[in-house]
Each structure stands twice: as C-alpha cells, then as structure tokens.
C-alpha cells in the first residue's frame, strides 16, 4: 500500500499557496479577490476561500479529546444523551410519558415545572418506576423555587437509598434568563444556598447559563458565546467572593447553548466554548481533589464545560413546517460532531402549537438516526485538524473573548442585563437579521425563497413567546425580542389568507426565451412569498395577446418577463395593453428604467428589492390589510 501512495504523490508535486493565488488571480480576470471570494461573516471576521496545512501553524492541534483545554471535548468518547422535555402540569401523565419515552431511546429527561414546587408524594408519583441512577434527570423551575426543589430531590434520593455520588442531572436555576425573558429584576441571592444544597449529589448541577435564549432571539454565534462566558463567570465571581471554593462552583455550572443553522460555525462555537471556559475557570485556580492530583494543585476537571445543546426556534417556520425537520437535523449534526454532552431537538411544530406525539417522536428519531445509523457517536471530534474548522474555531474564539472582556470591563453580565444593554445588542442583531431576510440576504427556504404557493395555513397561527406562566410582578427592564426570522413574512401571508381571496399574478412572458423563463421563475418565487396565486405561461407572440390572456384569467397583477434589451420596446406597449385591468409590473432593473418610469410604469421587482416591503406595498394596493 505504501508504495502506491508514494507513486501517487510523486506524480503530483507540491503546489505552494502563492501558486494557488496566482491561478485564482488569473481566473478572476481582474475581479477583486476580497470582494469575490472572501466571506465576511456576521461574527466580525473574514473567512478565506481555501485553507492549507500551513494555516494550522501556531494553533493547538496536539491535545487529545479529554485533555485540557478541552477544545476537542471533555471526554475520550463521543457519546451524548438524548434529552426530551416533559410538562408536569399533570403529574400522572408526566410519569406515564417519561416511562414511555425511556423505552424509545431517551436517556435524559427535563421536567418543566413552570414555577411549581414538586415534592413529597407528588415527587414520588412523578418519578415512580424511573431508576434515577440509570438516566439523567433535569428539573426546570423558577429562581425562588430552585433551592426547595433541590432539597426535595436530595431527600427523595436519600430516602430511596440511591448512591448519591452516581446520580446525574440538574436544577435549572437561572435568574439572568428569568430577567431576559420576563423583564423582572432579580439577583443571585439563592445561588450559594443552592450549591450547598446540591453538594451531596456531586454530579448534579444547578447554576444554569441559558444562552439558548440568545440564540432563539437571533444572536450571532460570537454574541451567544461571549455572553454565555460572562454569564458563567458571573456565578464564578459572585460565589467565590462569597467564600465558596472555585472547584465547587465550577462543577455546579451547566450551559444550555442554542444550535443555529450555520453548520460549520456552530461546530466551531462549541469547540471554542469549551476552550475559553476552561481558561476562565483555570484563572480561579480551583483546588485539586482528584485521585491524580495535578502538580500545580489546580483542579482541571473543574474546568470541563457541561453543554446541553438545543436546536433553534428562531429559524422555524409556520409554512412548509416539515422543512423544520431538515433544519433541526443539520443543527443536531453540528452539535453531535462538536462533542456536546446532551442534545434537545425542538419538535418541528413548536412555532405554532404544543408538540404532539408525532412531532416528539420525530424529534427523538432525528438523534437516533445520527447515533444508530450514521454512527456519529463512534468518532471523537472528527473536525480536529481540519484546516478550515480549526481556523474558524480560533477566529470565533477571539471575537467571543473580546466581547467577554468588554462585558467584564462594563461591570459583568448581571449589571448589563439589569441596564438592558445585553437585550439592546441582541435585539439590534435580531432587527438586522429580519432586515437581511426581507432583502433575501439571509435565506429561509419556504418563506422568503421558494415558497409552496399552493399551501394554506390550515388554521396554524404563530405561537406567542410570552413571559413565564408563573412570573410575578411588573416588568421593569427590557426583555429579549424572540420573534422568529420568518414572523414578518408569515404575517404578510396570513393577511392574504384572511382577506378571503388570493390575488392572481399573471406572467406575461415574451421575447428572449432564457430571460423570460428566468424572470418568470424569479417573479413567481417573489410574489409567492405573500401567498399570491401564480399563473405562469410559455410565452406570447405579442404583448396584446398576453394582456388579453391576463384579462381572461382575471389577473390582479401582470408581470412583464423579458430581457433588459427588449423592455424598451415591450414595456410601454404592454403597459398600454394591460391598462387599468391589473397592476402592471416589470421583472428586472433594466438600463432603460428611467424612460419606462417616464412612460408611467411604476412597479419593478428585482434582486435588489426589499421583498417584504415591496409585497406590503402590493397588499396595500390590493386592499389587503
């Protein structure tokens, strides 16, 4: 085998980076390399069109999975837990559901208590038949109930005779998330007590960083990561200053991170997160109490970041909802390849209803496909050593670290949340992304690109993202805007449905065959985003024939589709032929546009349009409110 490899490589002499660049420059024929091929990311750094082995120089690629600083993972395997959420509004139903799904591939449960304390007989009923030493148990509750819930669990596990050192799970204590979502100010008063309460259950975590809230509000990767680091450091600083040893604090912190649709960037995010968090915790010099004590006395096992990754709600859509399955599958893939501890796949129908048996089953099976059929759990950090992903990891880490330092300079995460500065920054990003979607700079399949024009909502309506059902008091600080990126397009399309009629858009195709077909397709895709009926055509010999056919079809809008060179001739003639029977539109932005406007033609659709604003204008012209 080796001789064949030698022969192969001998036939292909090495090519230098400069030679590659010379060839690329030649092929670009004078075009600017930076503008044409370099990707300017939302994260604030540039990505080159190609990377080579020399780009790994200076980067840490020698550490193995399970070794500090844990960029490649906190363990030497790639197993992860399949987590599913369960509401505890009905204790009996919650228990039955838990027992059912534990036989269907789930090995991590999250009971959503919604501000309700579950203790005593209720806790026994909830966990009846569930072997707590065999699965991961997690409880989500409000900040004021976290300590009582933790104590109830300690009492229950002790009563049942469990070996407390082997139990894993968490209590979701997160005052910062509570403020971001509800706008009600609170502090970390209960954090110290919670850490002490959970000490008997050594592997149970309680201090939560719910940075997935930022992801679900449209935050860029570097923002989610930078704020998450500052969020976790808020716990570290506050509790160590209160006298709790750093290793005890660090081992009680867990991170809930979102998973967006930027596939490689998300892989890099999780790798960078572990590396940066390890450095932060190390700076506190946690004392080593491990069997193999470190020579410098620092407990680096306390530096391990525990990550539960949650697929995004931000890019879910009401229309064409099964596309949400494709989105969440690639998201789960990126988290699995990045070596997270557990994954929660958000059901595909979460944007418009409470999940049902079918959508929950699909969410479970998405992870099981990755494990049982794709064997993603068999290879640890397959991205390790990748020229591209290693550089992406370092660049993203640098941006997130700069944001972290900025937050610390301004007083820390808690202070910035109370001042509304975190909310302001993330909401500004959300607004930018909505604007990008409106201009199709950010694509959302089935919403602002390639909509299913025959689909109706069938009674589906966007589910509101309100305050916690048990939140007490009036909001005094800003909250996160959790409007999904598809929300404005959905409002537009639902308005069309509510009008009781679907405006008909007629493609008056004429002239150059290739151009008329391309522009008819573009225009159908454009107007389909508002739920209009699209009437395409093979082509007409004269604009008068096309106009007559449009009147016969009862068209509300007539779109002239031809080439730029032919619009000077066809535009005015078609405009006159259509007359007042329909709104006349030209597909394109031709050089003769000023002459066409002078002739009275006002409406144009092209790639530089703000699709959302343009369609809102058409709805207004059609008296659709």
XYZ file of C-alpha atoms in Angstrom:
625
model
C 0.000 0.000 0.000
C 2.786 2.450 0.912
C 4.488 2.108 -2.484
C 1.235 3.026 -4.234
C 0.922 6.100 -2.043
C 4.481 7.086 -2.845
C 3.834 6.672 -6.568
C 0.658 8.708 -6.345
C 2.286 11.593 -4.508
C 5.344 11.537 -6.717
C 3.112 12.213 -9.716
C 1.635 15.286 -8.022
C 4.389 17.687 -6.972
C 3.553 20.091 -4.132
C 1.888 23.364 -5.067
C 2.607 26.461 -2.987
C -0.041 28.844 -1.691
C 1.363 31.545 -3.941
C 0.884 29.311 -6.990
C -2.731 28.768 -5.979
C -3.208 32.507 -5.554
C -1.610 33.217 -8.940
C -4.010 30.782 -10.624
C -7.027 32.228 -8.802
C -5.995 35.767 -9.754
C -5.709 34.682 -13.370
C -9.155 33.044 -13.334
C -10.735 36.114 -11.718
C -9.685 38.167 -14.773
C -9.148 41.358 -12.834
C -12.024 40.965 -10.366
C -11.261 41.806 -6.737
C -10.268 38.684 -4.766
C -11.570 40.071 -1.460
C -14.979 41.025 -2.855
C -15.480 37.874 -4.917
C -14.169 35.068 -2.739
C -13.617 36.187 0.861
C -16.623 35.636 3.151
C -17.286 38.479 5.564
C -19.062 36.694 8.400
C -21.643 38.129 10.765
C -19.204 37.236 13.524
C -16.853 40.065 12.582
C -14.031 38.186 10.878
C -13.211 37.064 7.353
C -13.153 33.507 6.038
C -10.798 32.662 3.198
C -11.941 30.562 0.207
C -9.323 27.900 0.971
C -7.051 26.833 3.815
C -3.877 24.773 3.810
C -1.758 22.910 6.330
C 0.393 25.986 6.880
C -2.711 27.739 8.267
C -2.528 25.439 11.304
C 0.792 26.933 12.361
C 0.500 28.459 15.806
C -2.802 26.662 16.548
C -3.141 23.976 19.215
C -3.765 20.737 17.327
C -1.783 18.394 19.587
C -4.146 17.952 22.522
C -6.405 14.911 22.516
C -10.110 14.611 23.367
C -10.498 14.683 27.133
C -7.385 16.821 27.649
C -7.257 20.405 28.874
C -8.330 22.917 27.496
C -10.998 20.547 26.163
C -11.398 22.110 22.729
C -11.700 18.560 21.399
C -14.194 17.501 24.067
C -14.270 16.787 27.793
C -14.267 13.020 27.308
C -12.467 10.424 25.218
C -15.684 9.246 23.575
C -18.423 10.991 21.600
C -21.487 9.620 23.360
C -24.211 12.116 24.138
C -27.563 11.976 25.924
C -30.863 12.228 24.060
C -32.958 14.697 26.074
C -36.695 15.362 25.894
C -38.790 17.926 27.760
C -41.923 16.932 29.706
C -44.511 19.268 31.221
C -45.521 18.450 34.799
C -48.921 20.146 34.777
C -50.406 16.668 35.268
C -48.072 14.523 37.407
C -49.651 11.212 36.429
C -49.473 12.000 32.704
C -45.883 13.230 33.051
C -44.825 9.986 34.717
C -46.561 7.851 32.095
C -44.937 9.843 29.307
C -41.491 9.561 30.913
C -41.764 5.791 31.268
C -42.914 5.519 27.649
C -40.145 7.585 26.063
C -37.426 5.969 28.187
C -38.199 2.840 26.184
C -37.877 4.779 22.925
C -34.287 5.980 23.048
C -34.405 8.858 25.530
C -31.833 8.785 28.342
C -32.169 12.351 29.663
C -35.428 13.850 30.943
C -36.190 17.505 31.605
C -39.282 18.079 33.716
C -40.675 21.580 33.093
C -42.172 22.547 36.440
C -43.259 26.046 35.332
C -42.697 27.686 38.705
C -44.259 24.837 40.679
C -42.543 23.033 43.571
C -42.764 19.265 43.230
C -42.003 17.476 46.469
C -43.162 14.691 48.758
C -45.904 12.486 47.381
C -46.006 14.392 44.088
C -42.283 13.852 43.505
C -42.638 10.162 44.308
C -45.535 9.893 41.836
C -43.567 11.762 39.166
C -40.515 9.513 39.471
C -42.407 6.271 40.136
C -40.795 3.460 38.137
C -37.920 5.676 36.979
C -34.455 4.472 38.010
C -32.662 7.719 38.768
C -29.232 6.066 38.739
C -29.718 4.928 35.133
C -30.759 8.180 33.464
C -30.111 11.918 33.559
C -32.808 13.857 35.480
C -33.286 17.599 34.997
C -35.792 19.968 36.575
C -36.655 23.418 35.250
C -38.223 25.800 37.761
C -38.252 29.466 38.796
C -35.297 31.001 40.690
C -37.124 31.253 44.021
C -38.092 27.565 43.961
C -34.722 26.144 42.909
C -33.423 25.568 46.452
C -36.617 23.934 47.786
C -36.740 21.747 44.657
C -33.100 20.753 45.147
C -33.729 19.846 48.781
C -36.801 17.811 47.801
C -34.668 15.834 45.358
C -31.893 15.222 47.900
C -34.473 13.982 50.401
C -36.135 11.757 47.809
C -32.890 10.187 46.545
C -31.700 9.621 50.130
C -34.994 8.026 51.109
C -34.827 5.684 48.110
C -31.316 4.584 49.029
C -29.540 5.775 45.885
C -25.778 6.196 45.796
C -25.858 9.976 45.568
C -22.363 10.144 44.061
C -23.551 8.396 40.902
C -26.682 10.428 40.121
C -26.558 12.937 37.263
C -28.880 15.760 36.308
C -29.617 19.377 37.099
C -31.814 22.065 38.600
C -32.366 24.943 36.206
C -31.550 27.939 38.435
C -31.076 30.942 36.149
C -32.082 34.413 37.397
C -30.413 36.076 34.404
C -32.558 34.118 31.944
C -35.596 34.962 34.069
C -34.821 38.671 33.695
C -34.120 38.437 29.977
C -37.427 36.709 29.349
C -39.730 38.396 31.855
C -38.174 41.808 32.458
C -38.463 41.364 36.238
C -35.294 42.231 38.123
C -33.739 39.663 40.445
C -30.295 38.685 41.716
C -28.199 35.665 42.659
C -29.253 35.581 46.309
C -30.121 31.867 46.320
C -27.069 30.683 44.362
C -24.822 29.958 47.364
C -27.526 28.018 49.171
C -28.290 26.007 46.045
C -24.638 24.973 45.632
C -24.514 23.800 49.250
C -27.873 22.017 48.982
C -26.685 20.069 45.949
C -23.299 19.086 47.405
C -24.484 15.586 48.432
C -25.385 14.908 44.783
C -21.911 15.611 43.450
C -22.739 15.251 39.733
C -25.957 17.263 39.914
C -25.615 20.787 38.548
C -27.758 23.763 39.438
C -26.309 27.059 38.203
C -27.561 27.366 34.637
C -26.449 29.514 31.728
C -29.453 29.514 29.377
C -27.674 31.165 26.449
C -30.035 29.333 24.067
C -32.399 32.246 24.808
C -29.970 34.480 22.941
C -29.796 32.080 20.004
C -33.599 31.934 19.895
C -33.596 35.739 19.782
C -31.377 35.891 16.702
C -27.972 36.475 18.335
C -24.894 35.817 16.225
C -22.632 32.947 17.332
C -19.966 35.195 18.813
C -22.613 37.084 20.819
C -24.145 33.936 22.256
C -20.708 32.611 23.160
C -19.340 35.887 24.584
C -22.433 36.482 26.710
C -22.511 32.830 27.820
C -18.930 33.092 29.096
C -19.739 36.292 31.007
C -22.927 34.654 32.306
C -21.000 31.696 33.709
C -18.288 33.979 35.074
C -20.958 35.908 36.974
C -21.611 32.753 39.003
C -17.896 32.078 39.446
C -17.079 35.594 40.645
C -20.115 36.058 42.894
C -19.868 32.713 44.666
C -16.109 32.599 45.096
C -16.298 36.090 46.602
C -18.948 34.663 48.942
C -16.398 32.109 50.123
C -17.365 29.001 48.157
C -14.343 27.154 46.695
C -13.914 27.640 42.944
C -13.992 23.920 42.167
C -17.348 23.517 43.942
C -18.840 26.411 41.985
C -17.497 25.350 38.582
C -18.752 21.786 38.984
C -22.289 23.058 39.580
C -22.494 25.183 36.408
C -24.185 23.892 33.263
C -24.613 25.562 29.878
C -27.673 25.424 27.639
C -26.455 26.604 24.236
C -28.549 27.010 21.115
C -27.731 25.471 17.758
C -28.227 27.702 14.737
C -28.246 26.779 11.073
C -24.691 27.985 10.310
C -23.347 24.426 10.253
C -19.553 24.781 10.436
C -19.749 27.927 12.572
C -21.812 26.028 15.144
C -19.253 23.208 15.277
C -16.593 25.850 15.868
C -18.733 27.555 18.528
C -18.958 24.509 20.766
C -15.251 23.769 20.418
C -14.340 27.384 21.202
C -16.785 27.458 24.126
C -15.101 24.578 25.930
C -11.640 26.012 25.333
C -12.482 29.512 26.588
C -14.480 28.326 29.594
C -11.616 26.084 30.648
C -9.293 29.103 30.596
C -11.747 31.176 32.661
C -12.159 28.530 35.363
C -8.418 27.842 35.437
C -7.846 31.507 36.272
C -9.715 30.941 39.568
C -7.128 28.250 40.471
C -9.646 25.653 41.700
C -8.019 23.320 44.223
C -7.368 19.791 43.062
C -9.127 16.991 44.955
C -8.818 14.391 42.198
C -7.259 10.941 42.543
C -4.446 12.029 40.219
C -3.599 15.355 41.776
C -2.105 17.939 39.439
C 1.434 19.048 40.203
C 0.385 22.703 40.323
C -2.595 21.867 42.544
C -5.163 23.196 40.052
C -8.245 21.011 39.517
C -8.649 20.975 35.757
C -11.580 18.587 35.845
C -13.462 21.593 37.278
C -12.662 23.359 34.001
C -14.829 20.987 31.974
C -17.819 22.682 30.370
C -21.093 20.748 30.585
C -23.161 21.563 27.467
C -26.753 20.735 26.650
C -27.328 21.849 23.043
C -30.836 22.848 21.919
C -31.880 23.223 18.285
C -33.086 26.682 17.361
C -36.617 28.039 17.398
C -35.502 31.219 15.653
C -35.462 29.773 12.131
C -38.564 27.608 12.470
C -41.441 28.390 10.126
C -45.208 28.188 10.202
C -45.486 27.498 6.474
C -43.811 24.449 4.952
C -43.196 23.245 8.532
C -41.636 19.918 7.594
C -38.610 21.857 6.350
C -38.047 22.482 10.073
C -37.033 18.817 10.279
C -34.203 19.450 7.830
C -33.083 22.488 9.797
C -33.049 20.752 13.164
C -31.337 17.666 11.749
C -28.341 19.592 10.430
C -28.273 21.568 13.684
C -28.213 18.374 15.744
C -25.467 17.062 13.450
C -23.221 20.032 14.160
C -23.710 19.670 17.925
C -23.073 15.923 17.824
C -19.893 16.324 15.781
C -18.731 19.038 18.193
C -18.970 16.648 21.153
C -21.670 18.143 23.395
C -22.971 16.263 26.445
C -26.654 16.168 25.547
C -28.934 17.370 22.768
C -32.542 18.528 22.836
C -34.152 18.601 19.392
C -37.017 21.103 19.295
C -40.108 19.496 17.669
C -40.752 20.780 14.143
C -44.189 22.210 15.046
C -43.002 24.286 18.016
C -43.582 27.545 16.105
C -47.353 27.132 16.058
C -48.517 24.556 18.607
C -47.634 22.484 21.632
C -45.800 19.396 20.484
C -47.753 16.194 19.988
C -46.841 12.502 19.974
C -45.851 12.563 16.289
C -43.610 15.651 16.401
C -41.927 14.456 19.607
C -41.302 11.056 18.067
C -39.725 12.691 15.017
C -37.502 14.841 17.260
C -36.282 11.756 19.149
C -35.679 9.788 15.997
C -33.591 12.560 14.473
C -30.986 11.971 17.158
C -31.332 8.206 16.990
C -30.599 8.361 13.249
C -27.374 10.200 13.985
C -26.404 7.579 16.550
C -27.691 4.274 15.277
C -27.464 4.746 11.509
C -24.842 7.457 10.977
C -22.668 6.366 13.956
C -21.793 9.931 14.919
C -21.135 8.686 18.441
C -18.284 6.458 17.277
C -15.781 9.158 16.268
C -14.473 11.801 18.671
C -14.027 15.329 17.298
C -13.842 14.490 13.585
C -13.305 18.221 12.981
C -9.968 18.103 14.808
C -7.124 19.049 12.465
C -9.435 20.390 9.756
C -7.647 23.405 8.297
C -10.935 25.273 7.916
C -12.681 24.403 11.184
C -9.586 24.843 13.322
C -9.161 28.368 11.924
C -12.875 29.034 12.303
C -12.674 27.925 15.942
C -9.770 30.267 16.675
C -11.332 33.254 14.889
C -14.674 32.783 16.631
C -12.957 32.316 19.984
C -11.122 35.596 19.519
C -14.311 37.526 18.730
C -16.203 35.976 21.649
C -13.292 36.595 24.021
C -13.162 40.269 23.065
C -16.878 40.574 23.799
C -16.386 38.771 27.125
C -13.644 41.201 28.127
C -15.815 44.153 27.128
C -18.666 42.848 29.301
C -16.346 42.393 32.267
C -14.958 45.926 31.810
C -18.514 47.287 31.912
C -19.413 45.551 35.179
C -20.309 41.986 34.259
C -23.283 40.159 32.799
C -25.741 40.771 35.638
C -25.150 44.529 35.616
C -25.507 44.735 31.832
C -28.749 42.758 31.842
C -30.217 44.994 34.540
C -29.185 48.011 32.463
C -30.789 46.481 29.365
C -27.555 46.602 27.339
C -27.479 42.878 26.528
C -31.084 42.999 25.378
C -30.374 46.089 23.275
C -27.441 44.443 21.493
C -29.197 41.139 20.800
C -32.430 42.833 19.725
C -30.428 45.008 17.321
C -28.950 41.844 15.810
C -32.433 40.379 15.523
C -33.614 43.510 13.688
C -30.615 43.296 11.343
C -31.364 39.666 10.556
C -35.021 40.436 9.896
C -33.899 43.166 7.503
C -31.495 40.732 5.820
C -34.326 38.228 5.414
C -36.538 40.946 3.930
C -33.827 41.607 1.333
C -33.047 37.895 0.901
C -29.509 38.375 2.144
C -30.444 35.622 4.594
C -32.481 32.860 3.005
C -35.253 30.889 4.645
C -36.448 28.051 2.457
C -40.218 28.017 2.036
C -40.589 31.533 3.446
C -38.579 34.158 1.574
C -37.249 31.698 -1.000
C -39.122 29.011 -2.954
C -42.416 29.115 -1.041
C -45.002 26.411 -1.557
C -47.524 28.687 -3.264
C -50.385 26.191 -3.004
C -50.037 25.747 0.756
C -52.574 27.220 3.163
C -52.093 27.693 6.901
C -54.995 25.341 7.737
C -55.613 27.187 10.973
C -51.979 27.275 12.077
C -51.060 30.512 13.830
C -47.775 31.691 15.369
C -47.379 30.675 18.999
C -46.659 33.643 21.252
C -43.367 33.829 23.171
C -44.612 35.375 26.385
C -43.442 35.595 29.970
C -43.057 32.585 32.238
C -46.507 31.435 33.321
C -45.569 31.948 36.988
C -43.627 35.219 36.660
C -44.718 37.604 39.407
C -44.615 41.386 39.211
C -44.433 44.008 36.506
C -41.530 44.223 34.050
C -39.050 46.976 34.902
C -36.218 46.146 32.491
C -36.035 45.364 28.786
C -36.675 41.856 27.505
C -35.422 39.902 24.517
C -37.330 40.078 21.258
C -37.890 36.410 20.436
C -39.724 36.977 17.160
C -38.660 34.312 14.676
C -36.950 35.409 11.491
C -39.932 34.187 9.442
C -42.530 36.038 11.522
C -42.978 39.122 9.297
C -43.337 37.072 6.115
C -45.862 34.869 7.902
C -47.888 37.923 8.958
C -47.953 39.005 5.315
C -49.082 35.623 4.059
C -51.676 35.166 6.804
C -53.089 38.600 5.908
C -53.527 37.403 2.327
C -55.412 34.348 3.551
C -57.559 36.418 5.908
C -58.637 38.659 3.021
C -60.666 35.762 1.630
C -59.089 35.937 -1.818
C -55.776 35.072 -3.407
C -54.568 37.773 -5.794
C -53.644 36.351 -9.194
C -50.213 37.177 -10.582
C -50.004 36.614 -14.362
C -46.632 36.173 -16.063
C -46.673 37.933 -19.435
C -43.670 36.148 -20.932
C -42.344 37.337 -24.276
C -39.115 37.659 -26.229
C -35.794 36.077 -25.249
C -36.605 32.513 -24.156
C -33.946 32.106 -21.464
C -34.541 35.504 -19.885
C -38.324 35.337 -19.895
C -38.267 31.912 -18.210
C -35.722 33.000 -15.617
C -37.655 36.157 -14.779
C -40.979 34.351 -14.632
C -39.483 31.913 -12.151
C -37.988 34.748 -10.105
C -41.268 36.673 -10.091
C -43.329 33.630 -9.168
C -40.978 32.989 -6.271
C -41.145 36.685 -5.295
C -44.932 37.049 -5.218
C -45.416 33.538 -3.854
C -43.900 34.754 -0.570
C -47.136 36.680 0.039
C -49.333 33.689 -0.764
C -50.477 35.002 -4.156
C -51.659 32.644 -6.899
C -49.076 32.422 -9.687
C -50.135 31.940 -13.327
C -47.115 31.098 -15.483
C -47.096 30.924 -19.270
C -44.941 29.503 -22.038
C -44.789 32.781 -23.948
C -46.807 35.099 -26.190
C -46.179 36.365 -29.718
C -47.403 39.874 -28.905
C -47.967 41.832 -25.714
C -51.584 42.340 -26.798
C -52.110 38.558 -26.785
C -50.591 38.400 -23.317
C -52.733 41.233 -21.982
C -55.896 39.626 -23.373
C -54.995 36.307 -21.722
C -54.345 38.106 -18.421
C -57.789 39.759 -18.508
C -59.405 36.408 -19.289
C -57.594 34.838 -16.303
C -58.827 37.630 -14.027
C -55.282 38.719 -13.156
C -54.773 41.261 -10.367
C -51.101 41.750 -11.245
C -49.434 41.352 -14.637
C -45.656 40.879 -14.649
C -43.835 41.520 -17.929
C -40.995 38.978 -18.203
C -38.419 39.546 -20.935
C -34.801 40.668 -21.369
C -33.381 44.086 -20.481
C -32.716 44.875 -24.147
C -36.341 44.209 -25.098
C -38.029 46.142 -22.281
C -37.660 49.471 -24.106
C -39.936 48.083 -26.823
C -42.216 45.715 -24.886
C -42.603 47.769 -21.682
C -44.677 50.749 -22.880
C -46.694 48.575 -25.299
C -47.566 46.015 -22.612
C -48.367 48.762 -20.090
C -50.821 50.285 -22.551
C -52.339 46.893 -23.444
C -52.931 45.931 -19.792
C -54.361 49.366 -18.962
C -56.405 49.596 -15.779
C -57.334 45.899 -15.741
C -54.432 44.986 -13.404
C -51.352 46.341 -11.653
C -48.520 46.313 -14.179
C -45.023 45.200 -13.102
C -41.720 44.751 -14.909
C -39.427 41.942 -13.767
C -35.934 43.405 -13.653
C -33.976 46.612 -13.273
C -33.137 47.496 -16.911
C -30.878 50.313 -18.055
C -33.883 52.000 -19.667
C -35.760 52.164 -16.346
C -35.927 55.968 -16.284
C -37.569 56.005 -19.726
C -40.040 53.356 -18.562
C -40.869 55.391 -15.451
C -41.397 58.437 -17.654
C -43.919 56.360 -19.592
C -45.858 55.807 -16.340
C -44.553 52.359 -15.325
C -44.041 52.462 -11.544
C -43.604 48.866 -10.375
C -40.451 46.723 -10.672
C -39.285 43.546 -8.952
C -35.621 42.541 -8.980
C -32.865 41.133 -6.781
C -32.160 44.471 -5.101
C -35.724 44.860 -3.854
C -36.696 44.656 -0.227
C -39.068 41.737 -0.802
C -41.053 42.266 2.395
C -41.628 45.999 1.933
C -42.449 45.556 -1.756
C -45.046 42.876 -1.012
C -46.541 45.004 1.759
C -46.976 47.769 -0.815
C -48.740 45.373 -3.174
C -51.010 44.191 -0.364
C -51.912 47.816 0.294
C -52.654 48.397 -3.399
C -54.862 45.313 -3.367
C -56.648 46.496 -0.174
C -55.299 43.567 1.855
C -54.755 44.720 5.442
